[in-house]
Coordinates of N, CA and C in Angstrom, one line a residue:
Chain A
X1 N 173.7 49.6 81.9 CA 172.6 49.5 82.8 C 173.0 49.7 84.2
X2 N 172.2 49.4 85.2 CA 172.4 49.4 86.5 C 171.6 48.2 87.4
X3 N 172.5 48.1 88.3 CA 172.4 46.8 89.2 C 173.1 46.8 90.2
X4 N 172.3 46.5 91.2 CA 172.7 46.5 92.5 C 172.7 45.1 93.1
X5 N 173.9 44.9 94.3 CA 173.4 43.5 95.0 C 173.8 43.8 96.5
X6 N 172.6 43.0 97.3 CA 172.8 43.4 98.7 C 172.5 42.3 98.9
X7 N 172.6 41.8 100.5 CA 172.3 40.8 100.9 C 170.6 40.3 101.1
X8 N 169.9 39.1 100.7 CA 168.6 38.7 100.9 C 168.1 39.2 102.7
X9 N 168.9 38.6 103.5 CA 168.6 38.8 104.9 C 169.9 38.8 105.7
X10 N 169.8 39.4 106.8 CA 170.8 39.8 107.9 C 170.1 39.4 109.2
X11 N 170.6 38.6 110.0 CA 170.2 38.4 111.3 C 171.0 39.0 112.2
X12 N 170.8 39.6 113.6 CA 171.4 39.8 114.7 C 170.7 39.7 116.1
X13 N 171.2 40.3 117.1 CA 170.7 40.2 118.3 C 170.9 41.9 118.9
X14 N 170.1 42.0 119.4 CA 169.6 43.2 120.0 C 171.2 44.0 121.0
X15 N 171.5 45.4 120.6 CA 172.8 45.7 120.8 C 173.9 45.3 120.1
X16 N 173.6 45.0 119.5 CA 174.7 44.4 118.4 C 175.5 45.7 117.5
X17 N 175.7 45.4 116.8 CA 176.6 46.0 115.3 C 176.3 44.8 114.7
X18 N 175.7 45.7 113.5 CA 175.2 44.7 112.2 C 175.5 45.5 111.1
X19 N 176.2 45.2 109.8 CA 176.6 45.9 108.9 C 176.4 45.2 107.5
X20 N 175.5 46.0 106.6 CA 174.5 45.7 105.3 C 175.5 46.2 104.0
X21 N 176.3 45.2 103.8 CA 176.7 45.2 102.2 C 176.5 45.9 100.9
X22 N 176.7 46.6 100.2 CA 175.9 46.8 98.7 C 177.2 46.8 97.8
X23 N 176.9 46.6 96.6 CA 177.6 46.4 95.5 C 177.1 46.8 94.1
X24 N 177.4 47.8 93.6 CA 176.5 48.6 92.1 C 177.4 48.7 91.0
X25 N 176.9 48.6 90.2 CA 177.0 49.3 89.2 C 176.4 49.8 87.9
X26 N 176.9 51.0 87.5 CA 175.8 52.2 87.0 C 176.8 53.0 86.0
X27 N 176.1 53.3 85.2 CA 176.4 54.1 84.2 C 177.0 55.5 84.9
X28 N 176.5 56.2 85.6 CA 176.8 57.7 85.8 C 176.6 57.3 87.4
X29 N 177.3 58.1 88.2 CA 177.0 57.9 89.7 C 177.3 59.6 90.8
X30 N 176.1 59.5 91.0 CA 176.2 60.7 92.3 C 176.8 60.4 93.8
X31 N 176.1 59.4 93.6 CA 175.6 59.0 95.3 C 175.0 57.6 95.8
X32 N 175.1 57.3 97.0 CA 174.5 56.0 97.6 C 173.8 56.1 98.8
X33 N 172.4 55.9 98.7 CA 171.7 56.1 100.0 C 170.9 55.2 100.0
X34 N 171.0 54.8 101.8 CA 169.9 54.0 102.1 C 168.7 54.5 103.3
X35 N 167.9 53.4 102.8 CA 166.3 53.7 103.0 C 165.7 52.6 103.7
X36 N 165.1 52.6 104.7 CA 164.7 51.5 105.6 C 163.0 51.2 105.4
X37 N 162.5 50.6 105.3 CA 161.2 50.4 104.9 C 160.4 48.9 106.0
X38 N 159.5 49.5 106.8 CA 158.7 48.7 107.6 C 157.5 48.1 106.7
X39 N 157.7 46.9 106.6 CA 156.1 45.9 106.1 C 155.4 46.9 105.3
X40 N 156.2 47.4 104.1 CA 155.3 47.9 103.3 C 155.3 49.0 103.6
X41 N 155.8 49.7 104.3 CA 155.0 51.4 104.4 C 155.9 52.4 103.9
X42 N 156.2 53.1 104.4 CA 156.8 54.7 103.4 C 158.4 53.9 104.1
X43 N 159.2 54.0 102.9 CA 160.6 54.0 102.8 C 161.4 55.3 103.8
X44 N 161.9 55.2 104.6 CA 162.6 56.6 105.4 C 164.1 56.6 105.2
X45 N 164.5 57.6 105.1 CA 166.1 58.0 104.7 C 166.8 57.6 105.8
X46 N 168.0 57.3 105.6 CA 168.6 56.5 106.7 C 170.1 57.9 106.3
X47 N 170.7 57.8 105.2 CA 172.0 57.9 105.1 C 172.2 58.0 103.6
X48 N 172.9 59.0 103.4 CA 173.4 59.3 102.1 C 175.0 59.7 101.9
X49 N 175.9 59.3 101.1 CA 177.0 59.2 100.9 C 177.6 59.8 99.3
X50 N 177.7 60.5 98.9 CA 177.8 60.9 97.5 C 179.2 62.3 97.0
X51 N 179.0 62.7 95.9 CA 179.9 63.5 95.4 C 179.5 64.9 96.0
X52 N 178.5 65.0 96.7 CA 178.2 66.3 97.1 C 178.2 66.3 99.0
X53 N 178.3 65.0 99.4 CA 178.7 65.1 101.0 C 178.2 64.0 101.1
X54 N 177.9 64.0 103.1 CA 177.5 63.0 103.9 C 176.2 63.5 104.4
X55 N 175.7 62.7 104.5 CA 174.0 62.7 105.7 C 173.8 61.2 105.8
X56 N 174.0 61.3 107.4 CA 173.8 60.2 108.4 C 172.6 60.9 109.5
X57 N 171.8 59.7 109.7 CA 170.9 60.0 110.8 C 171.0 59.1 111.9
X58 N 170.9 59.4 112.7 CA 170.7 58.7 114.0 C 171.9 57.7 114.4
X59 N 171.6 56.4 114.9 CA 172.5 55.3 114.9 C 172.8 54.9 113.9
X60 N 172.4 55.1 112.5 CA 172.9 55.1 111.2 C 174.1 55.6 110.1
X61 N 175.2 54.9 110.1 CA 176.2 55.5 109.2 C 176.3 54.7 108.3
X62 N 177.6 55.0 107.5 CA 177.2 54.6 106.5 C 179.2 54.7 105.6
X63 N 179.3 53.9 104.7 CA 180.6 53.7 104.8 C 180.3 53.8 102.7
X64 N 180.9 54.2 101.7 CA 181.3 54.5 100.5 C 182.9 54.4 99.9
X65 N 182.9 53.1 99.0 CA 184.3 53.7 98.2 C 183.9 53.3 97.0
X66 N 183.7 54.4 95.8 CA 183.7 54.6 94.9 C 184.6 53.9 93.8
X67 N 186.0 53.3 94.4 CA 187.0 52.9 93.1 C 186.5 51.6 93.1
X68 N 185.9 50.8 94.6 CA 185.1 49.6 94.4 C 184.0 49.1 94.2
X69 N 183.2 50.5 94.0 CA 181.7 50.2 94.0 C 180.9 49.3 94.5
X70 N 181.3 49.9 96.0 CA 181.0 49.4 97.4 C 180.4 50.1 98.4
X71 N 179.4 49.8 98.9 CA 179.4 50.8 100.2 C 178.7 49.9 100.9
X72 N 178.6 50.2 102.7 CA 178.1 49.7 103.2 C 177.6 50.7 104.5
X73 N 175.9 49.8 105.1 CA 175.4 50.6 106.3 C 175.9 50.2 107.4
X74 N 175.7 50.8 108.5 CA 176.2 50.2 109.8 C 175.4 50.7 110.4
X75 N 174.8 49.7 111.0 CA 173.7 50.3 112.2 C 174.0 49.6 113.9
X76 N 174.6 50.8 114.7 CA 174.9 50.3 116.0 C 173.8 50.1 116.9
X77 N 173.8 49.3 118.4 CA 173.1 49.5 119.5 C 171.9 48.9 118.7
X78 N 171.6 47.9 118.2 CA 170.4 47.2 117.8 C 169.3 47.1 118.6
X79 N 168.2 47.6 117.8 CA 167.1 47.5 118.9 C 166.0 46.9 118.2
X80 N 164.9 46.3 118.4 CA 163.7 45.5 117.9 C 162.9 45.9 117.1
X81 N 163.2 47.2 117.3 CA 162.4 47.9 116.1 C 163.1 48.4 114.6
X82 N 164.2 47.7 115.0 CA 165.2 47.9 114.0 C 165.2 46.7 112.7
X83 N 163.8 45.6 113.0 CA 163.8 44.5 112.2 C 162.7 45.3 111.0
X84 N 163.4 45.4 109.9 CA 162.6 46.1 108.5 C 163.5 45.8 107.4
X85 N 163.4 46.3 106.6 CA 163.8 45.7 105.1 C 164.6 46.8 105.1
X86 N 166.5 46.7 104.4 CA 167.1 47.8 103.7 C 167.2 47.9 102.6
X87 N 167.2 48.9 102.2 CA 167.2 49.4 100.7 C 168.3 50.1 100.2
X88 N 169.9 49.9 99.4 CA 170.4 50.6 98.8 C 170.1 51.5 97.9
X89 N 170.8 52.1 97.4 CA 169.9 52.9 96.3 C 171.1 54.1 95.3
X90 N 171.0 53.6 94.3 CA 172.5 54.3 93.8 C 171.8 55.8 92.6
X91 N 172.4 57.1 92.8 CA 171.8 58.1 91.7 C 172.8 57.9 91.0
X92 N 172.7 57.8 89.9 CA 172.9 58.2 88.5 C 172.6 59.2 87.6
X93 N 171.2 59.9 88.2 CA 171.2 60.8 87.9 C 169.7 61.7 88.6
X94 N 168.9 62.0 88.1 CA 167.9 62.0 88.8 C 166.8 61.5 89.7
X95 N 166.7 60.2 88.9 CA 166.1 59.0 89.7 C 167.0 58.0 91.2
X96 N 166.2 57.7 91.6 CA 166.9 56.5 92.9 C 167.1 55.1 92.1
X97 N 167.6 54.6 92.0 CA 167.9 53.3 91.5 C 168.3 52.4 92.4
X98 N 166.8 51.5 93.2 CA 167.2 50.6 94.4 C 167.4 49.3 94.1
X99 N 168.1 48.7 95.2 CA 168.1 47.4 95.4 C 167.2 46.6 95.7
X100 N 167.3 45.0 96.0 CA 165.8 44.6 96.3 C 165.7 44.1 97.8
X101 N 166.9 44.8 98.5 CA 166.1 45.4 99.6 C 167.1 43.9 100.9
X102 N 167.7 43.9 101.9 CA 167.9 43.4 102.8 C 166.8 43.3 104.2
X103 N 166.2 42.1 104.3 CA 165.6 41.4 104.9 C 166.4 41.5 106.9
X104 N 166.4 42.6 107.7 CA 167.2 42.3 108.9 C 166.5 42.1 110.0
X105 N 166.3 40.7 110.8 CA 165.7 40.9 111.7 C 166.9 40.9 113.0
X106 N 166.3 41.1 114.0 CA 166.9 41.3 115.1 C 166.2 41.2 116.6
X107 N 166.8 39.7 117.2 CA 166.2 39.3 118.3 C 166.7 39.6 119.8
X108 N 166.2 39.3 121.0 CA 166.1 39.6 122.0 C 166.9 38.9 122.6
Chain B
X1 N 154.9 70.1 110.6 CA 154.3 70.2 109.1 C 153.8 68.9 108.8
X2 N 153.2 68.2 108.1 CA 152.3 67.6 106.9 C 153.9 66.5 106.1
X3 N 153.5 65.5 106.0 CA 154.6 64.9 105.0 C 154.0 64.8 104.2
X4 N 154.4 63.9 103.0 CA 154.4 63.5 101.7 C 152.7 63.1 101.9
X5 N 151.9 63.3 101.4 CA 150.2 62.6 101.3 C 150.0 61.8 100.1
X6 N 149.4 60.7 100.4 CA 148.9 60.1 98.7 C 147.5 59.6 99.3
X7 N 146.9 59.3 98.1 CA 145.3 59.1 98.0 C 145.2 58.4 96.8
X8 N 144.1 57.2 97.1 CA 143.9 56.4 97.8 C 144.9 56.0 99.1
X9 N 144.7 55.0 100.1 CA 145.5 54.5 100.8 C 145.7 53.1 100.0
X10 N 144.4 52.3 99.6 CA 144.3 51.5 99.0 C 142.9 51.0 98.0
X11 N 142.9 50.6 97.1 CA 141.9 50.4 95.7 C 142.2 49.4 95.3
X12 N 141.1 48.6 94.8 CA 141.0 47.5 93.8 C 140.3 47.3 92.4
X13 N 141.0 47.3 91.5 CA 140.6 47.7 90.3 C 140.6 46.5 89.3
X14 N 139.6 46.7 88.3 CA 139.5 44.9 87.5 C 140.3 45.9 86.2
X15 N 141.0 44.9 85.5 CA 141.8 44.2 84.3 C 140.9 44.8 83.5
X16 N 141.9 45.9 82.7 CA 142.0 47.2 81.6 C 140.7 48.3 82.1
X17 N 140.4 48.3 83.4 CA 140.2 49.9 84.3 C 141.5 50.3 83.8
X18 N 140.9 52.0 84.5 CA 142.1 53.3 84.2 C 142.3 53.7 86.1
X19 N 142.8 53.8 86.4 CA 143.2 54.7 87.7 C 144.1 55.9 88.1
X20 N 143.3 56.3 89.2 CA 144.5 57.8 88.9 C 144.6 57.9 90.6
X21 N 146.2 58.2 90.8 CA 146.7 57.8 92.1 C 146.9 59.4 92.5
X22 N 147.0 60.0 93.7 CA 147.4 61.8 93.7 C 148.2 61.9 94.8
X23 N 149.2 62.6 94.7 CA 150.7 62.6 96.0 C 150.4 64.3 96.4
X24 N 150.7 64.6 97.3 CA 151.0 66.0 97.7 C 152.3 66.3 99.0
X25 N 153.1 67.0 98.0 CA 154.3 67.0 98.4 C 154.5 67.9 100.1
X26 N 155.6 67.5 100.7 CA 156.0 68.3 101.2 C 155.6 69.7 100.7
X27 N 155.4 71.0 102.3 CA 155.5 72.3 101.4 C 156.7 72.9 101.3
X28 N 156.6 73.4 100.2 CA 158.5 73.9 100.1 C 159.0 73.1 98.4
X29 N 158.6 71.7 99.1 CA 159.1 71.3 97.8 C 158.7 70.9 96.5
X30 N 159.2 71.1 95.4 CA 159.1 71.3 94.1 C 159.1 70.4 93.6
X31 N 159.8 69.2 93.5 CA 160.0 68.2 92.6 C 159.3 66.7 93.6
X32 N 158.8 66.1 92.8 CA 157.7 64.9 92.8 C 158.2 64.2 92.0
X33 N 158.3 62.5 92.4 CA 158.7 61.4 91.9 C 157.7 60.5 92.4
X34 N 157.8 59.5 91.1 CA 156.9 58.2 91.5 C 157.5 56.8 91.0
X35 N 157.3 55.5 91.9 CA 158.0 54.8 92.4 C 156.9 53.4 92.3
X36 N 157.0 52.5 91.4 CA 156.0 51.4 91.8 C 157.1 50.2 92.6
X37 N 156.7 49.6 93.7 CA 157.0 48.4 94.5 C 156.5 47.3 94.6
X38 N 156.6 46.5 93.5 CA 156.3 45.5 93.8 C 156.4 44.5 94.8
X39 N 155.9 43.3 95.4 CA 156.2 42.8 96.5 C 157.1 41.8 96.2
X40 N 158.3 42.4 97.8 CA 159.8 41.7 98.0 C 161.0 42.0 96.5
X41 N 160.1 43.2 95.9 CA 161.4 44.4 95.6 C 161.7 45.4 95.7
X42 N 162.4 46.2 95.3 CA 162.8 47.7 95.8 C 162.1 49.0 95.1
X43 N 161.2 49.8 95.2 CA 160.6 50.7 94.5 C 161.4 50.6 93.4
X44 N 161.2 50.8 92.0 CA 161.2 51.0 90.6 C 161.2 52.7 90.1
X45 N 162.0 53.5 89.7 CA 161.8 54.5 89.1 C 160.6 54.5 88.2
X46 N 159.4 55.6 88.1 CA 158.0 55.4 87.0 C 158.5 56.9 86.3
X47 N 158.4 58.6 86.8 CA 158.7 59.4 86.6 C 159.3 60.6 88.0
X48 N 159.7 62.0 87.3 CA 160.1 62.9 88.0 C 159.8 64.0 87.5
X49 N 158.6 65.1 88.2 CA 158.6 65.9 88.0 C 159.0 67.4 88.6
X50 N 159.5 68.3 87.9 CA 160.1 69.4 88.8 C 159.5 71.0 88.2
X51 N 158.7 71.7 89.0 CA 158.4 72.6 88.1 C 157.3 72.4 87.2
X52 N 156.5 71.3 87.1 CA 155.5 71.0 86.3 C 155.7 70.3 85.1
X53 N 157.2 70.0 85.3 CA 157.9 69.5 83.4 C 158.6 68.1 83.7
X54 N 158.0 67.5 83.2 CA 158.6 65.7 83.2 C 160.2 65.7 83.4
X55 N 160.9 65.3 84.3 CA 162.3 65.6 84.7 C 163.2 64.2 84.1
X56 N 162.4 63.4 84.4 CA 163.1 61.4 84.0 C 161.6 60.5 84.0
X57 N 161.9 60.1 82.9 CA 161.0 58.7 82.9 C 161.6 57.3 83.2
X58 N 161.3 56.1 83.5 CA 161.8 55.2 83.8 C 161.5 54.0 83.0
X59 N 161.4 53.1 82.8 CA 161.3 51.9 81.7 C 159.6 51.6 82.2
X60 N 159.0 52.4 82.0 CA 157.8 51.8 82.0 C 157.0 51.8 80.3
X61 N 155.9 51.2 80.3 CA 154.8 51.7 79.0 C 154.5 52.7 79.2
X62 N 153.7 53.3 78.0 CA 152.5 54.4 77.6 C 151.7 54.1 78.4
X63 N 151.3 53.2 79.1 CA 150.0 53.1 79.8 C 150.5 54.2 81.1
X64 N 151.7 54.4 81.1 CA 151.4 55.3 82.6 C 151.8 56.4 81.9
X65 N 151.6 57.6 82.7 CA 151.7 58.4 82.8 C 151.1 59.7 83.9
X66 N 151.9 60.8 83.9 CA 151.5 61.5 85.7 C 151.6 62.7 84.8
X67 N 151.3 64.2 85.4 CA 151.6 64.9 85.9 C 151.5 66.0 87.2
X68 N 152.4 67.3 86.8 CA 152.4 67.8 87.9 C 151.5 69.3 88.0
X69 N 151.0 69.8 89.2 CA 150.1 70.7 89.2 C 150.7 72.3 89.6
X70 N 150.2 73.1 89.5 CA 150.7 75.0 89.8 C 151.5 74.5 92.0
X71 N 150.0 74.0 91.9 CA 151.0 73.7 93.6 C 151.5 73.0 93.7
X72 N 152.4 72.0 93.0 CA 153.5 70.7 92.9 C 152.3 69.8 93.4
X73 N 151.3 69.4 93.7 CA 151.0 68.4 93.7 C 150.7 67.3 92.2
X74 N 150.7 66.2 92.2 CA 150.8 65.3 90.8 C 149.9 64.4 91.1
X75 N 149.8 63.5 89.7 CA 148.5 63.0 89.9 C 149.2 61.6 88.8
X76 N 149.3 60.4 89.4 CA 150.2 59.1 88.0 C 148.7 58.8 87.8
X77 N 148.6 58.1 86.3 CA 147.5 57.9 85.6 C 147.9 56.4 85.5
X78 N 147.5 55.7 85.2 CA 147.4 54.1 84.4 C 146.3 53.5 83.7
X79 N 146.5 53.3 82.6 CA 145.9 53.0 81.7 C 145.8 51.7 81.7
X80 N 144.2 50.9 80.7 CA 144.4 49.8 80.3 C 145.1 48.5 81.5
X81 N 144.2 48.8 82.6 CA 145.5 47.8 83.9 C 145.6 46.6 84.1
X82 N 146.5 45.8 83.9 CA 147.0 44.6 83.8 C 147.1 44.2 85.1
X83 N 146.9 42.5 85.6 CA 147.2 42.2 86.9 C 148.4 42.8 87.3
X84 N 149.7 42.4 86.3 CA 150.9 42.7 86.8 C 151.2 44.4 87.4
X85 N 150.4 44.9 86.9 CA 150.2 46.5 87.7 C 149.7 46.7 89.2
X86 N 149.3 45.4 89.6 CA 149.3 45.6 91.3 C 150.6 45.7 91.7
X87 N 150.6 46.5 92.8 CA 151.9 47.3 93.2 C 151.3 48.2 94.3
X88 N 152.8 48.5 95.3 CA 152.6 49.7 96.2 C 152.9 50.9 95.1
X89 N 152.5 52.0 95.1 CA 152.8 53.1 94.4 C 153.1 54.2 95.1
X90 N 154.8 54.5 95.5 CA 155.2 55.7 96.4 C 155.5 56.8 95.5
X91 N 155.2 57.8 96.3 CA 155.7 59.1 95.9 C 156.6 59.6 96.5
X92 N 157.2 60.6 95.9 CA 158.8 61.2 96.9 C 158.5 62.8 96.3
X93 N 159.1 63.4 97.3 CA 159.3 64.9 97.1 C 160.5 65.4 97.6
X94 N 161.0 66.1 97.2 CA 162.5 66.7 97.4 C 162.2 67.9 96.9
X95 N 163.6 69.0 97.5 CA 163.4 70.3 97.4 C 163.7 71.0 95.6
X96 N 164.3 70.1 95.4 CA 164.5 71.0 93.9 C 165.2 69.5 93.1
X97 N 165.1 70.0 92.0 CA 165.7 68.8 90.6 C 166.8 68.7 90.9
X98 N 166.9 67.4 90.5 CA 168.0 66.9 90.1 C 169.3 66.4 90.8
X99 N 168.4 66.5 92.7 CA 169.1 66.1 93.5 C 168.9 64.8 93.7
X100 N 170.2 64.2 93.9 CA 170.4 62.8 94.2 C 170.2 62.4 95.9
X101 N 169.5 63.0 96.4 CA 169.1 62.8 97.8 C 168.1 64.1 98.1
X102 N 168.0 63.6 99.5 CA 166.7 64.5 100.0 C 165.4 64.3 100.0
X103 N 165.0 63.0 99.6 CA 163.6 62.2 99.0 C 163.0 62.4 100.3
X104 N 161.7 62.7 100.5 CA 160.3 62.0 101.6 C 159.5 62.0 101.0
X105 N 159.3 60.1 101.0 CA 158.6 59.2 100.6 C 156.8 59.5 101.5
X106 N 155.9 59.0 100.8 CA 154.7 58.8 101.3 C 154.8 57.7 101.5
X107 N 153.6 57.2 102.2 CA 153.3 55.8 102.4 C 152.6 54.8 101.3
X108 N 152.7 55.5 100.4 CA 152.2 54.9 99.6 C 150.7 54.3 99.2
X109 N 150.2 54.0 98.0 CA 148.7 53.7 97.4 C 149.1 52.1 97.0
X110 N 148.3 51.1 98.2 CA 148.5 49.9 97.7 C 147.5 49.5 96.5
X111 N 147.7 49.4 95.7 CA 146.8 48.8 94.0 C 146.6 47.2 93.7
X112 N 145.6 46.9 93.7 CA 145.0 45.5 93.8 C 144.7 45.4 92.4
X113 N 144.9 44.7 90.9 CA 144.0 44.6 89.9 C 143.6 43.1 90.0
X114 N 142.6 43.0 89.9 CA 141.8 41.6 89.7 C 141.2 41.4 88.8

């Protein structure tokens, strides 16, 4: 099967470096991407890291080693609107296979 | 351009109603996924379709089931609805099968069963 573990919540302060943990494992593995998701609403791509490349967006990168089945986000220059839920998410194959999501707020 | 669209935004449905939820993808892209979220966890794999042909199903029942239309738009069905079927229900589109990235998610169909 597959399972993932991330952290419940991340606190920081605004300008910061804050960096989000994940830990998987999966039967078959392409790739690891994360997805940021505000209070419920549409999940947005942050960063993908896999057997077929890199895609980083914005202040978002993103760090993969496959012999540890580990990866982690990094998100620089913290800003307020940067408090939403992360989401890892491992392919195995065609499907996303997420985590239950890091809780990051970020104050002033 | 237009992102991912779903319809309803949100519905409330009583215990063993049927519902039918409808995503419209990105244009361009071909492959449609659906995703239930329960609350304070991570979307759930439901299906994937690419081309009109079921691509992956995910550990759900018979009670669900989707498909997909000539213009890639899809339509998830639910049968028989159980409280435990309240859920956000996102959809994703991506350009072609079988890619492990590339998802744009909609905002999803919040589902209330009572």
């Amino acid at each position: 099967g597959q399972s993932l573990e991330q952290p419940s919540e991340v606190t920081a302060v605004e300008g910061a470096i804050v960096q989000i943990n994940c830990t998987y494992q999966t039967s078959g593995f392409y790739g690891l991407s994360w997805y940021q998701q505000h209070d419920g609403g549409a999940p947005t791509f942050l960063s993908y890291n896999g057997l077929d490349g890199l895609e980083e967006t914005g202040r978002f990168s993103s760090f993969l080693s496959r012999s540890d089945s580990y990866g982690y986000l990094l998100l620089q220059e913290l800003q307020m609107k940067d408090s939403a839920s992360y989401f890892c998410a491992v392919s195995p194959g065609t499907a996303l296979i997420f985590g239950k999501g890091t809780t990051l707020s970020v104050s002033s | 351009d237009a992102g991912v669209t779903q319809s309803p935004t949100h519905l409330i449905k009583t215990r063993g109603q049927q519902v039918t939820l409808r995503c419209s993808p990105i244009s361009g892209h071909k492959s449609v996924s659906w995703y239930q979220q329960v609350l304070g966890q991570g979307p759930q794999f439901i299906f994937q379709y690419y081309e009109k042909e079921e691509r992956g199903r995910g550990n759900f029942p018979d009670r669900f089931s989707a498909r997909q239309f000539p213009n890639y738009s899809s339509e998830l069905n639910v049968n028989a609805l159980l409280l435990g079927d309240s859920a956000l229900y996102l959809c994703a589109s991506s350009h072609w099968d079988g890619a492990p990235h590339g998802y744009t998610f909609g905002s999803g169909t919040r589902l209330t069963v009572v």
